[in-house]
Amino acid sequence: MSESSGSALQPGRPSRQPAVHPENLSLDSSCFSSPPVNFLQELPSYRSIARRRTTVHSRDKQSGTLLKPTDSYSSQLEDRIAENLSSHSLRNYALNISEKRRLRDIQETQMKYLSEWDQWKRYSSKSWKRFLEKAREMTTHLELWREDIRSIEGKFGTGIQSYFSFLRFLVLLNLVIFLIIFMLVLLPVLLTKYKITNSSFVLIPFKDMDKQCTVYPVSSSGLIYFYSYIIDLLSGTGFLEETSLFYGHYTIDGVKFQNFTYDLPLAYLLSTIASLALSLLWIVKRSVEGFKINLIRSEEHFQSYCNKIFAGWDFCITNRSMADLKHSSLRYELREIDKMVFGENLFILYLPSIVITLANFITPMIFAKIIRYEDYSPGFEIRLTILRCVFMRLATICVLVFTLGSKITSCDDDTCDLCGYNQKLYPCWETQVGQEMYKLMIFDFIIILAVTLFVDFPRKLLVTYCSSCKLIQCWGQQEFAIPDNVLGIVYGQTICWIGAFFSPLLPAIATLKFIIIFYVKEWSLLYTCRPSPRPFRASNSNFFFLLVLLIGLCLAIIPLTISISRIPSSKACGPFTNFNTTWEVIPKTVSTFPSSLQSFIHGVTSEAFAVPFFMIICLIMFYFIALAGAHKRVVIQLREQLSLESRDKCYLIQKLTEAQRDMRN
């Protein structure tokens, strides 16, 4: 090792070498030799830094701050370099193998002068970091559909890959929601029902109420035709109505184990609250990650324009069709800079679902025609169309739910006065709302399969084998419409959130549905679709998809909150027959707590706590807004540094050219 490099890296020794960052550290002696001062001072980056240092120096001088001597500063810099070398992995440094080996030798030499406690801490931190890296590598291999999504990304781009990643996220979310409901509601019932544990059911205590409110007609047994099973399977009635799929099946007050009694009504309500809270936190977390990526990757219009004009072409393209696709893709991106009986019964049962599906099918086409005359940029067109269709789809669900709610709570006779709801039409209204959500999910799934099998695939065959027909060629091979497909799964997820309270097994059905949709859409993409000439940036797509999903979650919480807190619970079925509303189980449970804990809970839920809490949340929000602005300024400064580096390179090339010209002369 050269003497200069050894002296530069030993901590505590004064050095007069120029300051270098540890990321750019090199152990060659040429890197530590002082270049001509006049030449360095002519660099554009040096002039910019000198102007900033002059400003800082004058400001420090006015405030009375004394500058440190050069030797002290150099020693501090060397200490910082040595500390960086010991705290960071050598993989983070842009050095060749020989230099990394020398740095490793330096680290081992420094370890000898440390105490045993410091040596143990350093070795343990290294071992922990290695363990975390290996664990991270293992988890990536266990990722669901990892190879399939990578293959889709390589063939069709990051925009379509973001759709399938979004679909994978919804599969995992519904699986976790189902596990929460299963652990809190289904598992204690199954353990007792099948005598797995020494436990027994606690029946709902009798409450003095009108017998008319407790009448719940059960489907008659006897000779049942085969088509009746199909109707029941598709509509959730008949034999499915009496299973654990729906709310009305859970007619017990709790499960008594050896040492405690499990409160099933409280667990039923808490499972719904926990599922919605988990969904909210998970979506917000992923949205924040997407927002950070958008903040870092946001480009200025001129910079983006130059990147696409001068560096946008892929010179590895040799196919004519792929070249045309790349041309159209670049044109699209540049436009965003320029503008900123059996059948009758089934039909009646499915009539609301059919109307909603037809509305969801027709309105996107109308919106797509309207937006062509509104003169928006292509990127904004897509987002506005998605938002319009999302609100249309979710509004149809909300209209259905609120229509059911108005029918449940209104009646012509005195039944509403006796029971609090229309007991004649809806003896177990929670189960019937769950059946409507079940039918919406099943019908939506059938429509997706039917469109793929009977529209997309025949269209591909016609375009491939009937090339002589001009009408079919004008129709053309279809593109994978990301907005429509995203709307479909957001719509299905919103149905799942609304129906999870009324049909506890609906998240399991949604999980299975999304898994099948993943393979169906992958097959449709690979064999019936062509790449879209309009690219989608994955970072923007992920953030926007989660934003739309968050809108769906907020709209799902509204009818659920009204159903739980305002509408009287059914007196003929379910675990809340002894409560006026479902929410009453919470105050009843709180009343069993110790008095000190009750006082604490009442204080937390009072207005005196809510107002300061809201103010603190606002302050935290303002802090993060300011932090985001600071990060934005850092990104701008880094871009300025990159610009200065490019100007330095141009200046150096100019000087080299002049030197070569002088040598020739």
PDB file of C-alpha atoms in Angstrom, residues 4-13 15 17-27 31-32 73-90 93 95 103 106-107 110 122:
ATOM      1  CA  SER A   4      -0.050   8.495   0.832  1.00  0.00           C
ATOM      2  CA  SER A   5      -3.056   6.164   0.923  1.00  0.00           C
ATOM      3  CA  GLY A   6      -2.036   4.769   4.258  1.00  0.00           C
ATOM      4  CA  SER A   7      -1.750   8.199   5.790  1.00  0.00           C
ATOM      5  CA  ALA A   8      -5.027   9.317   4.296  1.00  0.00           C
ATOM      6  CA  LEU A   9      -7.035   6.512   5.876  1.00  0.00           C
ATOM      7  CA  GLN A  10      -5.461   6.385   9.334  1.00  0.00           C
ATOM      8  CA  PRO A  11      -7.770   8.111  11.809  1.00  0.00           C
ATOM      9  CA  GLY A  12      -6.494  10.994  13.850  1.00  0.00           C
ATOM     10  CA  ARG A  13      -3.504  11.968  11.649  1.00  0.00           C
ATOM     11  CA  SER A  15      -3.649  15.444   6.240  1.00  0.00           C
ATOM     12  CA  GLN A  17      -5.338  16.085   0.892  1.00  0.00           C
ATOM     13  CA  PRO A  18      -8.482  17.419  -0.772  1.00  0.00           C
ATOM     14  CA  ALA A  19     -11.785  16.352   0.740  1.00  0.00           C
ATOM     15  CA  VAL A  20     -13.356  13.293  -0.874  1.00  0.00           C
ATOM     16  CA  HIS A  21     -16.586  11.511  -0.219  1.00  0.00           C
ATOM     17  CA  PRO A  22     -16.276   7.935   1.043  1.00  0.00           C
ATOM     18  CA  GLU A  23     -18.566   6.705  -1.741  1.00  0.00           C
ATOM     19  CA  ASN A  24     -16.023   7.873  -4.304  1.00  0.00           C
ATOM     20  CA  LEU A  25     -12.990   6.704  -2.300  1.00  0.00           C
ATOM     21  CA  SER A  26     -10.146   5.210  -4.303  1.00  0.00           C
ATOM     22  CA  LEU A  27      -6.817   3.989  -3.010  1.00  0.00           C
ATOM     23  CA  CYS A  31      -6.552  10.123  -6.492  1.00  0.00           C
ATOM     24  CA  PHE A  32      -4.829  11.749  -3.510  1.00  0.00           C
ATOM     25  CA  TYR A  73     -11.266  19.646   9.765  1.00  0.00           C
ATOM     26  CA  SER A  74      -9.118  17.134   7.883  1.00  0.00           C
ATOM     27  CA  SER A  75      -8.772  14.942  10.934  1.00  0.00           C
ATOM     28  CA  GLN A  76     -12.539  15.043  11.451  1.00  0.00           C
ATOM     29  CA  LEU A  77     -13.046  14.122   7.812  1.00  0.00           C
ATOM     30  CA  GLU A  78     -10.691  11.168   8.126  1.00  0.00           C
ATOM     31  CA  ASP A  79     -12.456  10.032  11.288  1.00  0.00           C
ATOM     32  CA  ARG A  80     -15.716  10.227   9.427  1.00  0.00           C
ATOM     33  CA  ILE A  81     -14.290   8.193   6.540  1.00  0.00           C
ATOM     34  CA  ALA A  82     -13.010   5.537   8.928  1.00  0.00           C
ATOM     35  CA  GLU A  83     -16.360   5.444  10.700  1.00  0.00           C
ATOM     36  CA  ASN A  84     -18.166   5.125   7.371  1.00  0.00           C
ATOM     37  CA  LEU A  85     -15.944   2.264   6.348  1.00  0.00           C
ATOM     38  CA  SER A  86     -16.701   0.414   9.560  1.00  0.00           C
ATOM     39  CA  SER A  87     -20.477   1.042   9.629  1.00  0.00           C
ATOM     40  CA  HIS A  88     -21.337   0.381   5.967  1.00  0.00           C
ATOM     41  CA  SER A  89     -20.835  -2.658   3.824  1.00  0.00           C
ATOM     42  CA  LEU A  90     -18.103  -2.528   1.207  1.00  0.00           C
ATOM     43  CA  TYR A  93     -18.703   1.624  -2.524  1.00  0.00           C
ATOM     44  CA  LEU A  95     -14.486   0.263  -5.943  1.00  0.00           C
ATOM     45  CA  LEU A 103     -10.254  -1.650   2.740  1.00  0.00           C
ATOM     46  CA  ILE A 106      -7.800  -1.711   7.022  1.00  0.00           C
ATOM     47  CA  GLN A 107     -11.019  -2.613   8.828  1.00  0.00           C
ATOM     48  CA  GLN A 110      -8.695  -1.086  13.096  1.00  0.00           C
ATOM     49  CA  ARG A 122     -19.405  -4.720  15.348  1.00  0.00           C
TER      50      ARG A 122
END
